[in-house]
Short mmCIF file of C-alpha atoms in Angstrom, two decimals:
data_model
loop_
_atom_site.label_atom_id
_atom_site.label_comp_id
_atom_site.label_asym_id
_atom_site.label_seq_id
_atom_site.Cartn_x
_atom_site.Cartn_y
_atom_site.Cartn_z
CA MET A 1 111.54 112.74 123.76
CA SER A 2 112.19 115.62 127.24
CA ASP A 3 115.00 117.10 125.64
CA MET A 4 112.78 117.56 122.36
CA GLU A 5 110.29 120.75 121.58
CA PRO A 6 106.76 119.03 121.18
CA LEU A 7 105.26 119.49 117.40
CA LEU A 8 101.80 120.31 118.82
CA ALA A 9 100.94 121.00 122.81
CA ALA A 10 97.34 120.67 123.02
CA GLU A 11 96.16 122.45 126.57
CA GLY A 12 92.76 121.15 128.20
CA VAL A 13 90.93 121.10 124.27
CA GLY A 14 87.55 121.28 125.31
CA HIS A 15 84.42 121.59 123.01
CA VAL A 16 80.69 122.12 123.78
CA TYR A 17 78.61 121.87 120.82
CA ALA A 18 75.00 123.03 120.24
CA GLY A 19 72.12 122.09 122.61
CA GLY A 20 74.48 121.56 125.38
CA GLN A 21 76.03 117.77 123.87
CA LEU A 22 79.58 117.13 124.82
CA GLY A 23 82.56 117.56 122.52
CA CYS A 24 85.29 116.84 124.36
CA ALA A 25 86.68 118.79 127.10
CA ASP A 26 89.97 119.03 129.17
CA VAL A 27 92.08 116.94 127.03
CA SER A 28 96.22 117.67 127.50
CA PHE A 29 99.01 115.76 125.60
CA GLN A 30 102.12 117.14 123.78
CA LEU A 31 102.88 115.12 119.95
CA TYR A 32 106.87 114.87 119.40
CA PRO A 33 108.76 115.78 115.62
CA GLY A 34 108.33 111.68 114.41
CA GLU A 35 105.58 110.35 117.40
CA ILE A 36 102.56 108.64 116.44
CA LEU A 37 99.50 109.57 118.84
CA GLY A 38 96.87 107.26 118.70
CA VAL A 39 92.60 108.30 119.35
CA VAL A 40 90.39 105.29 120.12
CA GLY A 41 87.06 105.07 122.15
CA GLU A 42 83.65 104.00 120.09
CA SER A 43 81.32 106.72 118.48
CA GLY A 44 80.44 109.17 120.17
CA SER A 45 83.77 108.80 122.35
CA GLY A 46 84.64 112.37 121.12
CA LYS A 47 87.46 111.58 119.30
CA SER A 48 86.32 112.84 116.04
CA THR A 49 85.67 115.80 117.82
CA LEU A 50 88.88 116.78 119.75
CA LEU A 51 89.82 115.62 115.99
CA ALA A 52 88.09 119.11 114.26
CA CYS A 53 89.56 121.98 117.48
CA LEU A 54 93.37 119.95 116.46
CA SER A 55 93.42 120.59 112.78
CA GLY A 56 91.84 123.69 112.31
CA ALA A 57 88.50 122.41 111.49
CA ILE A 58 86.76 123.52 115.07
CA ARG A 59 87.12 126.14 117.73
CA PRO A 60 87.55 124.81 121.29
CA GLU A 61 85.52 126.32 123.30
CA MET A 62 87.49 126.08 126.09
CA GLY A 63 90.98 124.95 126.67
CA GLN A 64 94.66 125.55 123.17
CA VAL A 65 96.30 124.17 120.44
CA ARG A 66 99.06 124.78 119.75
CA PHE A 67 102.14 124.08 116.64
CA ASP A 68 105.17 124.47 116.63
CA VAL A 69 105.88 127.24 113.42
CA GLY A 70 109.49 128.03 113.31
CA ARG A 71 111.34 130.61 114.27
CA GLN A 72 108.87 131.67 116.47
CA GLY A 73 107.83 128.52 118.45
CA LEU A 74 104.61 127.26 119.68
CA ARG A 75 101.70 129.08 118.93
CA ASP A 76 98.01 129.40 119.33
CA VAL A 77 96.43 127.82 116.36
CA TYR A 78 92.80 129.92 116.66
CA ALA A 79 95.14 133.08 117.30
CA LEU A 80 96.83 132.56 112.96
CA SER A 81 94.73 134.40 110.98
CA GLU A 82 92.42 132.29 108.92
CA PRO A 83 94.86 132.54 105.83
CA GLU A 84 97.23 131.40 107.91
CA ARG A 85 96.16 127.75 109.22
CA ARG A 86 94.60 127.15 105.34
CA MET A 87 98.61 127.58 104.91
CA LEU A 88 99.28 125.47 106.95
CA MET A 89 97.40 123.10 106.10
CA ARG A 90 97.74 123.02 102.11
CA THR A 91 101.69 122.91 102.76
CA GLU A 92 103.30 121.55 106.70
CA TRP A 93 99.46 119.79 108.13
CA GLY A 94 97.68 117.22 106.14
CA MET A 95 94.16 115.74 106.77
CA VAL A 96 93.74 111.80 104.81
CA HIS A 97 89.60 111.72 104.99
CA GLN A 98 87.63 108.10 105.82
CA ASN A 99 85.90 108.97 102.45
CA PRO A 100 89.05 109.76 100.15
CA ARG A 101 86.73 112.06 98.18
CA ASP A 102 86.87 114.48 100.79
CA GLY A 103 90.38 114.87 100.54
CA LEU A 104 90.75 114.30 96.30
CA ARG A 105 88.94 117.04 93.74
CA MET A 106 87.87 113.81 91.64
CA ASN A 107 87.95 115.04 88.12
CA VAL A 108 90.61 116.39 87.55
CA SER A 109 93.64 113.37 87.60
CA ALA A 110 95.32 111.29 89.78
CA GLY A 111 98.48 112.99 88.69
CA GLY A 112 97.01 116.30 88.79
CA ASN A 113 96.50 115.93 92.40
CA VAL A 114 99.08 115.52 93.22
CA GLY A 115 101.47 118.27 91.22
CA GLU A 116 98.55 120.43 93.07
CA ARG A 117 100.03 119.61 96.82
CA MET A 118 103.55 120.11 95.36
CA MET A 119 102.49 123.31 93.71
CA ASN A 120 101.07 124.94 96.78
CA VAL A 121 105.00 124.26 98.30
CA GLY A 122 106.65 126.33 95.83
CA ALA A 123 107.16 124.06 93.26
CA ARG A 124 106.44 125.17 89.70
CA HIS A 125 108.04 123.27 86.75
CA TYR A 126 105.86 121.24 84.28
CA GLY A 127 107.86 118.08 83.91
CA GLN A 128 109.38 118.08 87.11
CA ILE A 129 106.34 118.07 89.24
CA ARG A 130 104.61 114.82 86.94
CA THR A 131 108.16 113.03 87.40
CA GLU A 132 107.52 112.81 91.13
CA ALA A 133 104.13 113.31 90.84
CA LEU A 134 105.14 109.84 88.64
CA ASP A 135 107.29 108.76 91.60
CA TRP A 136 104.93 108.47 94.37
CA LEU A 137 101.75 107.25 92.58
CA ASN A 138 104.16 104.36 91.89
CA ARG A 139 105.34 104.43 96.26
CA VAL A 140 101.51 104.54 96.71
CA GLU A 141 101.14 101.02 94.37
CA ILE A 142 100.01 103.07 90.95
CA ALA A 143 100.08 102.21 87.97
CA PRO A 144 102.47 104.31 85.81
CA GLU A 145 99.19 104.57 83.01
CA ARG A 146 97.22 105.24 85.55
CA ILE A 147 98.99 108.26 86.23
CA ASP A 148 96.21 111.00 84.06
CA HIS A 149 92.99 109.31 85.21
CA LEU A 150 90.99 110.71 86.68
CA PRO A 151 90.62 109.39 91.37
CA ARG A 152 86.73 108.24 90.52
CA THR A 153 87.82 106.38 88.43
CA PHE A 154 89.69 104.58 90.61
CA SER A 155 88.40 101.28 93.95
CA GLY A 156 88.63 102.81 97.00
CA GLY A 157 91.51 101.18 98.14
CA MET A 158 93.13 103.64 94.84
CA GLN A 159 91.75 106.53 95.57
CA GLN A 160 92.88 106.85 98.54
CA ARG A 161 96.28 104.85 97.75
CA VAL A 162 96.04 108.08 95.97
CA GLN A 163 94.97 110.58 98.69
CA ILE A 164 97.87 109.54 101.20
CA ALA A 165 100.35 110.07 97.87
CA ARG A 166 98.40 113.89 97.67
CA ILE A 167 99.28 114.38 100.79
CA LEU A 168 102.86 113.44 101.86
CA VAL A 169 104.34 114.22 98.73
CA SER A 170 104.24 118.05 100.15
CA LYS A 171 106.60 116.15 102.89
CA PRO A 172 104.08 118.53 105.14
CA ARG A 173 105.65 118.06 109.59
CA LEU A 174 101.89 116.99 110.49
CA VAL A 175 98.81 114.71 109.62
CA PHE A 176 95.98 114.17 110.87
CA MET A 177 93.71 110.76 109.84
CA ASP A 178 90.16 110.33 109.80
CA GLU A 179 90.24 106.15 110.06
CA PRO A 180 92.46 105.54 107.77
CA THR A 181 91.59 102.07 106.00
CA GLY A 182 87.73 102.72 107.30
CA GLY A 183 84.89 101.43 104.76
CA LEU A 184 87.88 99.34 103.37
CA ASP A 185 88.20 95.06 102.61
CA VAL A 186 90.34 93.62 105.35
CA SER A 187 92.75 92.55 103.01
CA VAL A 188 92.83 96.51 101.29
CA GLN A 189 93.19 97.36 104.97
CA ALA A 190 96.19 96.01 105.02
CA ARG A 191 97.88 96.24 102.75
CA LEU A 192 97.19 100.17 102.79
CA LEU A 193 98.18 100.05 106.52
CA ASP A 194 101.74 98.41 106.23
CA LEU A 195 101.94 101.04 102.78
CA LEU A 196 101.32 103.47 105.71
CA ARG A 197 104.01 102.77 108.07
CA GLY A 198 106.36 103.06 105.62
CA LEU A 199 105.38 105.85 104.79
CA VAL A 200 104.86 108.00 107.48
CA ARG A 201 108.29 106.23 109.04
CA ASP A 202 110.78 106.84 106.57
CA LEU A 203 109.55 110.42 106.44
CA GLY A 204 109.94 110.69 109.62
CA VAL A 205 105.88 112.88 110.76
CA ALA A 206 104.35 113.34 113.02
CA ALA A 207 101.03 112.05 113.04
CA VAL A 208 97.29 111.83 114.90
CA VAL A 209 95.00 108.54 114.50
CA VAL A 210 91.20 108.91 115.54
CA THR A 211 89.74 105.60 115.02
CA HIS A 212 87.98 102.91 116.51
CA ASP A 213 90.02 100.05 114.76
CA LEU A 214 92.23 98.14 117.64
CA ALA A 215 94.70 96.42 114.86
CA VAL A 216 95.17 100.00 113.17
CA VAL A 217 96.75 101.92 116.59
CA ARG A 218 98.97 98.46 116.75
CA LEU A 219 100.24 98.88 113.70
CA LEU A 220 100.36 102.29 113.46
CA SER A 221 100.81 104.75 116.77
CA ASP A 222 103.57 104.88 118.90
CA ARG A 223 101.14 106.44 121.84
CA LEU A 224 97.76 105.45 122.59
CA MET A 225 94.48 107.62 123.74
CA VAL A 226 91.36 106.13 125.12
CA MET A 227 88.46 107.94 125.42
CA GLN A 228 84.86 107.38 126.68
CA GLY A 229 82.00 110.41 126.74
CA GLY A 230 84.21 113.39 125.30
CA ARG A 231 86.93 113.18 127.60
CA VAL A 232 90.30 110.87 128.08
CA VAL A 233 89.97 107.96 129.76
CA GLU A 234 93.67 106.43 129.66
CA THR A 235 96.85 106.84 127.77
CA GLY A 236 100.55 105.51 127.63
CA LEU A 237 102.36 103.66 125.40
CA THR A 238 100.27 101.73 122.38
CA ASP A 239 101.43 97.84 123.24
CA ARG A 240 101.12 98.45 127.22
CA VAL A 241 97.71 100.35 126.84
CA LEU A 242 96.14 97.22 124.33
CA ASP A 243 98.04 94.58 126.54
CA ASP A 244 97.33 95.56 130.19
CA PRO A 245 95.03 98.30 130.05
CA GLN A 246 93.90 99.46 133.36
CA HIS A 247 90.65 101.38 132.74
CA PRO A 248 87.56 99.15 132.49
CA TYR A 249 86.66 101.29 129.55
CA SER A 250 89.44 99.61 127.73
CA GLN A 251 89.18 96.54 129.31
CA LEU A 252 85.99 96.50 127.73
CA LEU A 253 87.16 97.75 124.45
CA VAL A 254 90.26 95.16 124.55
CA SER A 255 88.25 92.41 124.90
CA SER A 256 85.29 92.99 122.58
CA VAL A 257 87.48 92.79 120.05
CA LEU A 258 89.24 89.54 121.41
CA GLN A 259 85.94 87.83 121.34
CA ALA A 260 85.20 89.49 118.30
#
């Protein structure tokens, strides 16, 4: 990928919370179009803080997060205006939350949730919006007759699938995923991961996936970063890191999964 321009570049990103608690420190990487980066670590490892810094939720105290905005090339996300950052999240970025209630409007129908995202990128014709919303709900295995049902009437797994349809319908260039299968039954997790992998690969979307579940990153990610105490302790191709971890903490993570 050396001949390609990165889509997202983190350079020495760090954040310290009030009271001196370290969130993350000196995190650097480049993410290329169509590439999926997994970030793993136990609770408190810094992965959620890093995701917040990357996605515009927390302004990092150190370093830069740059995104390819088109003709202007890579620009510092936090040098953009607040409206510009909001527009990125509504159009070229997407966030798949662990709790789909954080990513859906629960008082708006499933089709309406998908349609709203389409309107963010310029769709205006009601018939076309409804037809495409129906197509996307079908892609994520939501029955056509449920298009006008409210998400609160759906199971957790169905809500997550509606959230995925809502995000991917606009064909974003970059998606952030925060524990995308957390809280779901194992059988539901497996089906959702297969679905998500297929959709993301088909669209050529770049993604950052934060999780504590190594099975999730093995299935979804091309490259893996292992975090401990707010810092990256190992990085590399996903299969290499999981099959032959070099850092003692990575070895502990992998062995704990194998012994579970």
